[in-house]
mmCIF file of C-alpha atoms in Angstrom:
data_model
loop_
_atom_site.group_PDB
_atom_site.id
_atom_site.type_symbol
_atom_site.label_atom_id
_atom_site.label_comp_id
_atom_site.label_asym_id
_atom_site.label_seq_id
_atom_site.Cartn_x
_atom_site.Cartn_y
_atom_site.Cartn_z
ATOM 1 C CA MET A 1 104.081 77.919 117.959
ATOM 2 C CA THR A 2 105.990 74.823 116.893
ATOM 3 C CA ASP A 3 108.706 72.530 118.177
ATOM 4 C CA LYS A 4 110.096 72.033 114.684
ATOM 5 C CA LYS A 5 112.662 74.222 112.983
ATOM 6 C CA VAL A 6 110.936 77.007 111.087
ATOM 7 C CA VAL A 7 112.170 77.861 107.596
ATOM 8 C CA LEU A 8 111.341 80.883 105.448
ATOM 9 C CA VAL A 9 111.972 80.547 101.710
ATOM 10 C CA THR A 10 111.542 83.670 99.595
ATOM 11 C CA GLY A 11 110.368 83.019 96.059
ATOM 12 C CA GLY A 12 109.313 79.600 97.293
ATOM 13 C CA SER A 13 106.352 78.822 95.054
ATOM 14 C CA ARG A 14 108.226 77.630 91.969
ATOM 15 C CA GLY A 15 111.554 76.437 90.616
ATOM 16 C CA ILE A 16 114.548 76.289 92.923
ATOM 17 C CA GLY A 17 112.642 77.895 95.802
ATOM 18 C CA ARG A 18 109.922 75.272 95.652
ATOM 19 C CA ALA A 19 112.504 72.465 95.533
ATOM 20 C CA CYS A 20 114.260 73.924 98.581
ATOM 21 C CA ALA A 21 110.975 74.196 100.469
ATOM 22 C CA LEU A 22 110.086 70.561 99.740
ATOM 23 C CA GLU A 23 113.554 69.303 100.663
ATOM 24 C CA LEU A 24 113.488 71.091 104.017
ATOM 25 C CA ALA A 25 109.952 69.883 104.710
ATOM 26 C CA LYS A 26 111.106 66.318 104.068
ATOM 27 C CA ALA A 27 113.801 66.947 106.675
ATOM 28 C CA GLY A 28 111.109 67.682 109.268
ATOM 29 C CA CYS A 29 110.902 71.474 109.172
ATOM 30 C CA ASP A 30 107.854 73.714 109.145
ATOM 31 C CA VAL A 31 108.342 75.665 105.928
ATOM 32 C CA VAL A 32 106.855 79.075 105.151
ATOM 33 C CA ILE A 33 107.093 80.377 101.597
ATOM 34 C CA ASN A 34 106.924 83.874 100.188
ATOM 35 C CA PHE A 35 105.617 84.592 96.714
ATOM 36 C CA ALA A 36 105.139 87.687 94.603
ATOM 37 C CA GLY A 37 102.301 87.033 92.186
ATOM 38 C CA ASN A 38 101.415 83.445 91.319
ATOM 39 C CA ALA A 39 98.906 82.553 94.034
ATOM 40 C CA GLU A 40 97.937 79.316 92.299
ATOM 41 C CA ALA A 41 101.510 78.017 92.273
ATOM 42 C CA ALA A 42 101.966 79.062 95.910
ATOM 43 C CA ALA A 43 98.803 77.252 96.970
ATOM 44 C CA LYS A 44 99.888 74.094 95.167
ATOM 45 C CA THR A 45 103.311 74.189 96.821
ATOM 46 C CA VAL A 46 101.746 74.667 100.267
ATOM 47 C CA GLU A 47 99.546 71.609 99.637
ATOM 48 C CA GLU A 48 102.654 69.573 98.784
ATOM 49 C CA LEU A 49 104.422 70.817 101.900
ATOM 50 C CA LYS A 50 101.486 69.950 104.147
ATOM 51 C CA ALA A 51 101.364 66.462 102.613
ATOM 52 C CA LEU A 52 104.918 66.035 103.905
ATOM 53 C CA GLY A 53 103.818 66.889 107.439
ATOM 54 C CA SER A 54 104.939 70.509 107.389
ATOM 55 C CA ASN A 55 102.807 73.164 109.066
ATOM 56 C CA SER A 56 103.109 75.486 106.086
ATOM 57 C CA GLU A 57 101.647 78.735 104.821
ATOM 58 C CA SER A 58 102.349 81.150 101.992
ATOM 59 C CA TYR A 59 102.701 84.900 102.376
ATOM 60 C CA LYS A 60 102.373 87.288 99.460
ATOM 61 C CA PHE A 61 104.648 90.314 99.724
ATOM 62 C CA ASP A 62 107.201 92.263 97.711
ATOM 63 C CA VAL A 63 110.652 91.332 99.013
ATOM 64 C CA SER A 64 112.027 94.611 97.654
ATOM 65 C CA ASN A 65 109.687 96.631 99.879
ATOM 66 C CA GLN A 66 110.980 96.947 103.442
ATOM 67 C CA ALA A 67 107.596 97.856 104.929
ATOM 68 C CA GLU A 68 105.880 94.817 103.380
ATOM 69 C CA VAL A 69 108.740 92.583 104.470
ATOM 70 C CA ASP A 70 108.653 93.776 108.085
ATOM 71 C CA GLU A 71 104.861 93.460 108.287
ATOM 72 C CA ASN A 72 104.799 89.893 106.995
ATOM 73 C CA ILE A 73 107.801 88.609 108.918
ATOM 74 C CA ALA A 74 106.148 89.923 112.084
ATOM 75 C CA LYS A 75 103.082 87.835 111.185
ATOM 76 C CA ILE A 76 105.223 84.756 110.622
ATOM 77 C CA VAL A 77 106.998 85.166 113.956
ATOM 78 C CA GLU A 78 103.682 85.764 115.751
ATOM 79 C CA LYS A 79 102.345 82.452 114.431
ATOM 80 C CA TYR A 80 105.437 80.237 114.542
ATOM 81 C CA GLY A 81 107.384 81.853 117.367
ATOM 82 C CA ARG A 82 110.763 81.725 115.636
ATOM 83 C CA ILE A 83 112.657 81.526 112.341
ATOM 84 C CA ASP A 84 115.568 79.102 112.328
ATOM 85 C CA VAL A 85 116.489 79.076 108.642
ATOM 86 C CA LEU A 86 116.205 81.779 105.994
ATOM 87 C CA ILE A 87 116.656 81.004 102.300
ATOM 88 C CA ASN A 88 117.040 84.249 100.343
ATOM 89 C CA ASN A 89 116.026 82.805 96.996
ATOM 90 C CA ALA A 90 113.740 85.361 95.321
ATOM 91 C CA GLY A 91 115.110 86.468 91.979
ATOM 92 C CA ILE A 92 114.303 87.661 88.465
ATOM 93 C CA THR A 93 116.142 88.264 85.200
ATOM 94 C CA ARG A 94 115.866 91.247 82.856
ATOM 95 C CA ASP A 95 118.621 90.428 80.389
ATOM 96 C CA ASP A 96 120.010 92.860 77.818
ATOM 97 C CA LEU A 97 123.353 93.982 76.499
ATOM 98 C CA PHE A 98 124.704 96.690 78.773
ATOM 99 C CA ILE A 99 124.715 99.350 76.072
ATOM 100 C CA ARG A 100 120.957 98.838 75.634
ATOM 101 C CA MET A 101 120.063 98.197 79.272
ATOM 102 C CA GLY A 102 117.731 100.785 80.695
ATOM 103 C CA GLU A 103 117.619 101.925 84.294
ATOM 104 C CA ASP A 104 114.327 100.069 84.725
ATOM 105 C CA LYS A 105 115.913 96.685 83.977
ATOM 106 C CA TRP A 106 118.925 97.455 86.159
ATOM 107 C CA ASN A 107 116.872 98.571 89.149
ATOM 108 C CA ALA A 108 114.327 95.749 88.892
ATOM 109 C CA VAL A 109 117.024 93.089 89.154
ATOM 110 C CA ILE A 110 119.114 94.837 91.811
ATOM 111 C CA ASN A 111 116.032 95.498 93.960
ATOM 112 C CA THR A 112 114.617 91.969 93.717
ATOM 113 C CA ASN A 113 117.834 89.938 93.731
ATOM 114 C CA LEU A 114 120.100 91.935 96.047
ATOM 115 C CA ASN A 115 118.254 94.594 98.028
ATOM 116 C CA SER A 116 115.656 92.018 99.041
ATOM 117 C CA ALA A 117 118.314 90.025 100.893
ATOM 118 C CA PHE A 118 119.056 93.119 102.978
ATOM 119 C CA TYR A 119 115.387 93.808 103.674
ATOM 120 C CA VAL A 120 114.447 90.226 104.565
ATOM 121 C CA SER A 121 117.603 89.418 106.507
ATOM 122 C CA LYS A 122 117.383 92.520 108.717
ATOM 123 C CA PRO A 123 114.413 91.460 110.904
ATOM 124 C CA VAL A 124 115.338 87.771 110.696
ATOM 125 C CA VAL A 125 118.913 88.402 111.842
ATOM 126 C CA LYS A 126 117.667 90.356 114.871
ATOM 127 C CA LEU A 127 115.534 87.363 115.806
ATOM 128 C CA MET A 128 118.333 84.849 115.230
ATOM 129 C CA MET A 129 120.735 86.897 117.336
ATOM 130 C CA LYS A 130 118.268 86.733 120.235
ATOM 131 C CA GLN A 131 117.887 82.985 119.660
ATOM 132 C CA ARG A 132 121.692 82.701 119.413
ATOM 133 C CA SER A 133 121.181 80.273 116.557
ATOM 134 C CA GLY A 134 120.160 80.260 112.927
ATOM 135 C CA ALA A 135 121.263 79.625 109.379
ATOM 136 C CA ILE A 136 120.942 81.822 106.308
ATOM 137 C CA VAL A 137 121.526 80.566 102.773
ATOM 138 C CA ASN A 138 121.678 83.155 99.999
ATOM 139 C CA MET A 139 121.036 82.110 96.402
ATOM 140 C CA SER A 140 123.880 83.509 94.340
ATOM 141 C CA SER A 141 124.914 82.211 90.885
ATOM 142 C CA VAL A 142 128.000 81.235 88.928
ATOM 143 C CA VAL A 143 127.149 84.311 86.847
ATOM 144 C CA GLY A 144 127.907 86.389 89.927
ATOM 145 C CA LEU A 145 131.335 84.768 90.180
ATOM 146 C CA TYR A 146 132.375 84.716 86.513
ATOM 147 C CA GLY A 147 130.065 87.162 84.690
ATOM 148 C CA ASN A 148 127.946 86.634 81.595
ATOM 149 C CA ALA A 149 127.339 88.818 78.557
ATOM 150 C CA GLY A 150 123.892 90.355 78.606
ATOM 151 C CA GLN A 151 123.509 89.939 82.354
ATOM 152 C CA ALA A 152 125.417 92.830 83.924
ATOM 153 C CA ASN A 153 122.503 93.548 86.248
ATOM 154 C CA TYR A 154 122.031 89.906 87.278
ATOM 155 C CA ALA A 155 125.775 89.336 87.719
ATOM 156 C CA ALA A 156 126.157 92.469 89.824
ATOM 157 C CA ALA A 157 123.291 91.420 92.097
ATOM 158 C CA LYS A 158 124.541 87.853 92.500
ATOM 159 C CA ALA A 159 128.123 89.032 93.105
ATOM 160 C CA GLY A 160 126.761 91.411 95.715
ATOM 161 C CA LEU A 161 125.196 88.466 97.526
ATOM 162 C CA VAL A 162 128.636 86.862 97.808
ATOM 163 C CA GLY A 163 130.068 89.889 99.603
ATOM 164 C CA PHE A 164 126.907 90.164 101.687
ATOM 165 C CA THR A 165 127.226 86.505 102.697
ATOM 166 C CA LYS A 166 130.855 86.731 103.768
ATOM 167 C CA SER A 167 130.353 89.975 105.679
ATOM 168 C CA LEU A 168 127.319 88.707 107.575
ATOM 169 C CA ALA A 169 129.126 85.456 108.383
ATOM 170 C CA LYS A 170 131.905 87.449 110.080
ATOM 171 C CA GLU A 171 129.440 89.633 111.978
ATOM 172 C CA LEU A 172 127.098 86.899 113.168
ATOM 173 C CA GLY A 173 129.334 83.911 113.843
ATOM 174 C CA SER A 174 129.860 84.815 117.493
ATOM 175 C CA ARG A 175 126.078 84.784 117.952
ATOM 176 C CA GLY A 176 125.730 81.250 116.626
ATOM 177 C CA VAL A 177 124.316 82.320 113.250
ATOM 178 C CA ARG A 178 125.821 80.841 110.093
ATOM 179 C CA VAL A 179 125.581 82.495 106.662
ATOM 180 C CA ASN A 180 126.446 80.730 103.402
ATOM 181 C CA ALA A 181 125.572 80.934 99.730
ATOM 182 C CA VAL A 182 124.886 78.513 96.912
ATOM 183 C CA ALA A 183 125.931 79.425 93.370
ATOM 184 C CA PRO A 184 123.918 77.378 90.863
ATOM 185 C CA GLY A 185 125.088 76.843 87.318
ATOM 186 C CA PHE A 186 122.594 76.193 84.534
ATOM 187 C CA ILE A 187 119.542 74.676 86.191
ATOM 188 C CA ALA A 188 116.431 73.521 84.330
ATOM 189 C CA THR A 189 113.737 75.963 85.531
ATOM 190 C CA ASP A 190 111.262 78.399 84.008
ATOM 191 C CA MET A 191 114.009 81.022 84.135
ATOM 192 C CA THR A 192 116.340 79.024 81.855
ATOM 193 C CA LYS A 193 113.928 77.119 79.596
ATOM 194 C CA ASP A 194 114.160 79.651 76.757
ATOM 195 C CA LEU A 195 117.942 80.033 76.710
ATOM 196 C CA PRO A 196 119.233 80.161 73.121
ATOM 197 C CA ASN A 197 122.071 77.892 71.963
ATOM 198 C CA ILE A 198 121.644 75.546 74.917
ATOM 199 C CA ASP A 199 123.897 72.936 73.301
ATOM 200 C CA GLU A 200 126.798 75.376 73.472
ATOM 201 C CA TYR A 201 126.253 75.835 77.189
ATOM 202 C CA LEU A 202 126.152 72.076 77.738
ATOM 203 C CA LYS A 203 129.558 71.633 76.076
ATOM 204 C CA ALA A 204 131.057 73.776 78.838
ATOM 205 C CA ILE A 205 129.607 71.568 81.602
ATOM 206 C CA ALA A 206 131.732 68.581 82.623
ATOM 207 C CA LEU A 207 128.643 66.462 83.282
ATOM 208 C CA ARG A 208 127.159 67.519 79.912
ATOM 209 C CA ARG A 209 123.708 68.264 81.312
ATOM 210 C CA MET A 210 121.797 70.983 83.051
ATOM 211 C CA GLY A 211 121.189 70.577 86.742
ATOM 212 C CA LYS A 212 117.847 70.034 88.425
ATOM 213 C CA ALA A 213 116.266 72.242 91.048
ATOM 214 C CA GLU A 214 116.592 69.283 93.411
ATOM 215 C CA ASP A 215 120.392 69.419 93.027
ATOM 216 C CA ILE A 216 120.377 72.937 94.432
ATOM 217 C CA ALA A 217 117.896 72.012 97.154
ATOM 218 C CA ALA A 218 120.213 69.250 98.380
ATOM 219 C CA ALA A 219 123.070 71.746 98.714
ATOM 220 C CA VAL A 220 120.824 74.221 100.525
ATOM 221 C CA LYS A 221 119.667 71.554 102.978
ATOM 222 C CA PHE A 222 123.282 70.577 103.669
ATOM 223 C CA LEU A 223 124.302 74.145 104.480
ATOM 224 C CA ALA A 224 121.124 74.899 106.435
ATOM 225 C CA LEU A 225 120.718 71.733 108.490
ATOM 226 C CA ASP A 226 123.474 69.168 108.086
ATOM 227 C CA THR A 227 126.513 71.096 109.291
ATOM 228 C CA ASP A 228 127.213 73.518 112.102
ATOM 229 C CA TYR A 229 130.833 74.448 111.301
ATOM 230 C CA ILE A 230 130.573 75.930 107.797
ATOM 231 C CA THR A 231 129.984 79.646 107.406
ATOM 232 C CA GLY A 232 130.941 82.360 104.928
ATOM 233 C CA GLN A 233 131.258 79.891 102.061
ATOM 234 C CA VAL A 234 129.935 79.873 98.494
ATOM 235 C CA LEU A 235 129.134 76.387 97.227
ATOM 236 C CA GLU A 236 129.147 76.149 93.421
ATOM 237 C CA VAL A 237 126.648 73.577 92.148
ATOM 238 C CA ASP A 238 127.277 73.675 88.415
ATOM 239 C CA GLY A 239 128.084 70.179 87.137
ATOM 240 C CA GLY A 240 131.730 71.138 86.673
ATOM 241 C CA MET A 241 131.041 74.124 84.427
ATOM 242 C CA THR A 242 133.603 76.363 86.055
ATOM 243 C CA ILE A 243 136.498 73.953 86.754
#
């Protein structure tokens, strides 16, 4: 049990998820991270979180598997007693032109990026409704708002999170639970490091640079902790790419 706010970040061992976990730990939360495969990265992130005073642990489970999700969230609640903030961040890419995209690439991205938000949010929402408080931040993308060639699967999943966010916000507002989304633009992470023609992308960004994971983490912290009258919104953090 803990007196601090308890945060669960899916896909929290690296990239944007890791930055969000660290930012929320700095704000005084106990942060729990989920990871899928890289135990070394998860362990390193937990060490960093503990150094910030956070009572942190990592839990390995497949966010696209409801049974694994339920089992592990039950363990988290048993230890910490509550979940106050959920960051649905886990995500992958399997890019290809639509005409060449196989069902395997489509399903992998939809299951990990969209279905996981349903599976993870379900038990957490039940808990938050009993608490009559909570905040959920879903990690969408500007690609989900404007599309991108070669990413029909990714765009569909991220667009789905927008509708999911707005619908949950309407359902849960009366119970004191807020639901928002962040839509990152081009952020310097492992997922974007091999993008071709990066200079062409930069020309479309008003600030003429890629964002940092910390830029997204700051927006997530704002929506999760720093306001109590914003819900159902999608905050684009893209350096002016879409203006």
